[in-house]
Coordinates of C-alpha atoms in Angstrom, one line a residue:
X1 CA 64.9 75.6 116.4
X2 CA 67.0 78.4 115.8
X3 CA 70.2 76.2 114.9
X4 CA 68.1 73.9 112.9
X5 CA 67.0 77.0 110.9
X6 CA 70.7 78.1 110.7
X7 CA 71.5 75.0 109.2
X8 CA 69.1 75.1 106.3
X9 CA 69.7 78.2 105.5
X10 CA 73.4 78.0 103.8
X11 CA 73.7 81.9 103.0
X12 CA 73.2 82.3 107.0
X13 CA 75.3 79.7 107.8
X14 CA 78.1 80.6 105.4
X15 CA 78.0 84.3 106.8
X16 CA 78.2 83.0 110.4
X17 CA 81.3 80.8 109.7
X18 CA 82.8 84.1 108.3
X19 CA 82.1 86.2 110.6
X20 CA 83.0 84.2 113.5
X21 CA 86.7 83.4 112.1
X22 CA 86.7 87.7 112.0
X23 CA 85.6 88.4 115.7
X24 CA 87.6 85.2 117.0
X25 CA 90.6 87.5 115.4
X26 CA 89.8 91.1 116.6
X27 CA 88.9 89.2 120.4
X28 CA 93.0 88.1 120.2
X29 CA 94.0 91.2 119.2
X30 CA 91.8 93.2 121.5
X31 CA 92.8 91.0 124.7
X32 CA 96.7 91.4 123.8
X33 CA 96.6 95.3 123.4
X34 CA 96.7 95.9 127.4
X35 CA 100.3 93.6 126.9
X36 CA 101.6 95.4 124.0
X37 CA 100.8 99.0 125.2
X38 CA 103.2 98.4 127.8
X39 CA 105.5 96.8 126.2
X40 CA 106.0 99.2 123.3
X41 CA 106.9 102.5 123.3
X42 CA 103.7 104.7 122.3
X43 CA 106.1 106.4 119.1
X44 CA 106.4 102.4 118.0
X45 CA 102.3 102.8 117.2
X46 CA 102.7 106.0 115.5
X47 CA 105.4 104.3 113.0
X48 CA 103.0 101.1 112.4
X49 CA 100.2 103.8 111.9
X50 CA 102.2 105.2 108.7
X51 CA 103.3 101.7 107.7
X52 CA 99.8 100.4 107.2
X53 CA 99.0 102.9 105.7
X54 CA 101.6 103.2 102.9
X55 CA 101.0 99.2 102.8
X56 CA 97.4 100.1 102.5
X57 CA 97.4 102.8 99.5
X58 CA 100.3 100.8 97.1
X59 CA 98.5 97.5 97.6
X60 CA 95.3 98.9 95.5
X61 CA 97.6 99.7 93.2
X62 CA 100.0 96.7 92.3
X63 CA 97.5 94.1 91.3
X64 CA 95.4 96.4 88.8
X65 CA 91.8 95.3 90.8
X66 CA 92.1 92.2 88.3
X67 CA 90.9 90.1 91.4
X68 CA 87.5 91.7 91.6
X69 CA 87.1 89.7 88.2
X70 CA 87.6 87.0 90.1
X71 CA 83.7 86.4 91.0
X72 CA 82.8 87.1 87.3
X73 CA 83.4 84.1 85.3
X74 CA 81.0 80.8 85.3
X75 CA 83.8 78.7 84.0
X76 CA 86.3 77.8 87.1
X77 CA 89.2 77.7 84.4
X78 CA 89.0 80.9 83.6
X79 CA 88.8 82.4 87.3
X80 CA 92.1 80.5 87.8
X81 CA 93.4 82.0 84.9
X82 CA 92.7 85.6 86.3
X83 CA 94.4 84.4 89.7
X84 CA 97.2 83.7 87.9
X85 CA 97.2 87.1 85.9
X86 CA 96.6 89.1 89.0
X87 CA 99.8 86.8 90.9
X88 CA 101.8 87.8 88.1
X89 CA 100.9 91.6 87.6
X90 CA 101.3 91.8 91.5
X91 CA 104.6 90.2 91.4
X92 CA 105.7 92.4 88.2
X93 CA 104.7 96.0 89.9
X94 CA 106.1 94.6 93.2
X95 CA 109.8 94.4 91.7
X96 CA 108.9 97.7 89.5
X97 CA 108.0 99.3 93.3
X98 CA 111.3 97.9 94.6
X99 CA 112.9 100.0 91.8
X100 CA 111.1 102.9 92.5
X101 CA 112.1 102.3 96.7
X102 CA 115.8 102.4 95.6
X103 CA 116.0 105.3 93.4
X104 CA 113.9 107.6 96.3
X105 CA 114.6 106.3 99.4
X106 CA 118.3 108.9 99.4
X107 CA 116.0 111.6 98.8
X108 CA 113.5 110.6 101.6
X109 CA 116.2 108.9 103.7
X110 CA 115.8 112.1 106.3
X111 CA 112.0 111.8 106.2
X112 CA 112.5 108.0 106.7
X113 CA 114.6 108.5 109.6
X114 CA 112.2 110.6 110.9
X115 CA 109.6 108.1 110.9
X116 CA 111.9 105.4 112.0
X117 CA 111.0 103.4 108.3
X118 CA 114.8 103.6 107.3
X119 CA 115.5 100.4 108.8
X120 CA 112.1 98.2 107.4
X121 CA 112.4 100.5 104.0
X122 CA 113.3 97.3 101.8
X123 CA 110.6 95.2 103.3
X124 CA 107.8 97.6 102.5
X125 CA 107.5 96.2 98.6
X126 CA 107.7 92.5 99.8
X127 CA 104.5 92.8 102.5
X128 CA 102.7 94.9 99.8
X129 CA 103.2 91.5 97.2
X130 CA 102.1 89.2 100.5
X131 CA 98.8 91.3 101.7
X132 CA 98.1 91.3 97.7
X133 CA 98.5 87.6 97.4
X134 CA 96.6 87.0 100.5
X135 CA 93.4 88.9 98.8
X136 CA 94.1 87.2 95.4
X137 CA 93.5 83.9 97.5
X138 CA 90.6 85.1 99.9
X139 CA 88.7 86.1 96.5
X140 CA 89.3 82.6 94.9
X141 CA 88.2 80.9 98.2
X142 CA 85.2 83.0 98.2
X143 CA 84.6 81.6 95.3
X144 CA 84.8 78.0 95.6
X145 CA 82.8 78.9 98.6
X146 CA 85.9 77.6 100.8
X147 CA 84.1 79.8 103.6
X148 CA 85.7 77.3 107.1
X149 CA 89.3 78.2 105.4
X150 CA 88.9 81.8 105.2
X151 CA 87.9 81.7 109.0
X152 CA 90.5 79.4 109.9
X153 CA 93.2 81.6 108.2
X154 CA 92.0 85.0 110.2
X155 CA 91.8 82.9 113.7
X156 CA 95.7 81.7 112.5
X157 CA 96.9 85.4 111.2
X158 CA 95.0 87.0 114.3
X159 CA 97.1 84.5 116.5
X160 CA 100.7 84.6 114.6
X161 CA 100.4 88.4 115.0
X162 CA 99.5 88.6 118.2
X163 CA 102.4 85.9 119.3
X164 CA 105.1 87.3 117.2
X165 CA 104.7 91.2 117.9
X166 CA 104.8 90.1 122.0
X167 CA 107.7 87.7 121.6
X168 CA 109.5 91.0 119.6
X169 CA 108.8 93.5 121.7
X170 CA 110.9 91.5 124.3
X171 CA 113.6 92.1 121.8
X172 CA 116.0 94.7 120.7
X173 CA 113.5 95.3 117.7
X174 CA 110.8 96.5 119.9
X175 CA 110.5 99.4 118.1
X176 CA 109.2 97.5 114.8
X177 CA 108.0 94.8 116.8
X178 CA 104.8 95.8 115.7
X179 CA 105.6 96.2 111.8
X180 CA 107.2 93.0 112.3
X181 CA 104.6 90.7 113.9
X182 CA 101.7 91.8 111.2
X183 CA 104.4 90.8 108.2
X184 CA 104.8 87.6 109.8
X185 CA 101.2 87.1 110.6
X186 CA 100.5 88.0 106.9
X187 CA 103.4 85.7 105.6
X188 CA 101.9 83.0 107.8
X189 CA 98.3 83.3 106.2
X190 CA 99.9 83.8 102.6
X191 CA 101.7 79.9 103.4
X192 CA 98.1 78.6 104.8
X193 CA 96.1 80.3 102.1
X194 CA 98.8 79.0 99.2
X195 CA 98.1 75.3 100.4
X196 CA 94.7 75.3 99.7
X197 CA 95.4 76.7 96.1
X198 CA 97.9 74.0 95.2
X199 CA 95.6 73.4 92.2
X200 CA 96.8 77.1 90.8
X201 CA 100.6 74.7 90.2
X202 CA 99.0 72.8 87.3
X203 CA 100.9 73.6 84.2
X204 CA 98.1 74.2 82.2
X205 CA 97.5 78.3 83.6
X206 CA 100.9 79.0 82.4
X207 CA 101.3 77.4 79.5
X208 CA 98.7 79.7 78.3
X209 CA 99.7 82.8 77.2
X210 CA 96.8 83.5 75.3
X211 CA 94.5 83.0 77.5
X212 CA 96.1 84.9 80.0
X213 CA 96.1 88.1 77.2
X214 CA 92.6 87.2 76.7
X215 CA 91.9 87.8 80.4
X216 CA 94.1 90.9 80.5
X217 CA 92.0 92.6 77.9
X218 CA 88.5 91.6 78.6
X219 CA 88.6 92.6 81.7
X220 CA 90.7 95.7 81.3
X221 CA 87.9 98.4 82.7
X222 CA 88.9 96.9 86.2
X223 CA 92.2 98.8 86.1
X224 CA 91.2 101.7 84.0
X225 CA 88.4 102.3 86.0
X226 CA 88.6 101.1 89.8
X227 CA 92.0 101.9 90.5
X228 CA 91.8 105.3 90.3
X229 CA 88.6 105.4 92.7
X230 CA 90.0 103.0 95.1
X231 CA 92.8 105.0 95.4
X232 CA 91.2 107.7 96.2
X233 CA 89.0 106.4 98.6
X234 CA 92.0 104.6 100.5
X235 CA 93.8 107.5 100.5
X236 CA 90.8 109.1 102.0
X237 CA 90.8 106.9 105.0
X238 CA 94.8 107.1 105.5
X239 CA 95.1 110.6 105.0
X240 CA 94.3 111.5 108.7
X241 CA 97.3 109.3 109.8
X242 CA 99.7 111.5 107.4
X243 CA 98.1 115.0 108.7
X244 CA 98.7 113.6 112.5
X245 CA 102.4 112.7 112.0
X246 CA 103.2 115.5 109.9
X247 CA 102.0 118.4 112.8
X248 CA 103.1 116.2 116.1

């Protein structure tokens, strides 16, 4: 009776599929953190602590919130065109950021050393513009209410992260092992996600300048006004991590 229910009722049923893709991928990575804790060094988690959350704080910036206007539009063309606008703003302030990296990192190059981030330092910007691009999708999914593929692309990133950081940790770079397995579980989820959004290639969306402009300005008050919240609020939740580092 109760499946029969569930199965009427889509708005259940669509919530279910999410949410079991989400604990299918916290069950992997709960069962492999007994492996990884011994096979890391505890400093390793420290580093990946600081690394998420630099990841965390620059990614609200980069895409200007564009893809919460995602939802907003009744016609499907014009969500795609904000898709493409938010790709391309994300992949614009991702090579500004790169520019920005090189100019500080000899006056944090100490600080970096410190942290052990000297040696991942030039992949920071490029996992920013992946995670970015991998929420850009997951909102244009949850659109086209693609809700099997969103859960089939945490199971996947859950299991490429989980598989890569233990296969690295048995390496000489066990000490971004960790760092390393979530950029290749992320890179892995932007290829899977990008495969179902093959109909973001068509010409059309960027042949269309204007359109794209037109986008940019209607729905300027995202920017302008959620950025700065959302940065606040993520810095916030990351600060602790910061405070931690900075006194042991």
């Amino acid at each position: 009776m109760i499946t029969h229910f569930i199965k009427k009722n889509i708005f259940l049923k669509n919530i279910l599929i999410v949410l079991s893709g989400t604990l299918l991928m916290q069950i992997i990575l709960f069962l492999s953190s007994p492996i990884l804790t011994r096979l890391i060094e505890p400093k390793a988690f420290g580093t990946y602590g600081i690394y998420i959350s630099i990841i965390s704080i620059l990614s609200v910036v980069i895409s200007g919130r564009y893809e919460l206007a995602i939802m907003i539009p009744k016609e499907n063309k014009t969500a795609n065109f904000i898709i493409i606008l938010s790709l391309l703003i994300s992949i614009l302030l991702s090579c500004i950021l790169l520019v920005i990296f090189l100019f500080l990192k000899p006056l944090a190059f100490n600080k970096l050393t410190s942290l052990n981030l000297h040696n991942i330092f030039f992949i920071l910007h490029i996992h920013i513009l992946i995670q970015k691009c991998n929420i850009i999708f997951n909102y244009s999914l949850n659109r086209s209410q693609q809700f099997k593929i969103i859960s089939k692309n945490k199971i996947l990133k859950g299991s490429t992260i989980t598989l890569a950081t233990i296969c690295l940790a048995l390496t000489e770079l066990n000490h971004i092992s960790l760092i390393l397995g979530i950029l290749i579980g992320d890179f892995t989820a932007l290829l899977f996600l990008s495969y179902h959004q093959k109909h973001l290639l068509n010409k059309f969306y960027y042949q269309n300048p204007k359109k794209l402009f037109y986008c940019l300005k209607r729905f300027k008050k995202f920017p302008l006004y959620l950025t700065p919240g959302s940065i606040l609020n993520t810095l916030a939740s990351t600060s602790p991590v910061f405070i931690i580092t900075k006194f042991y």
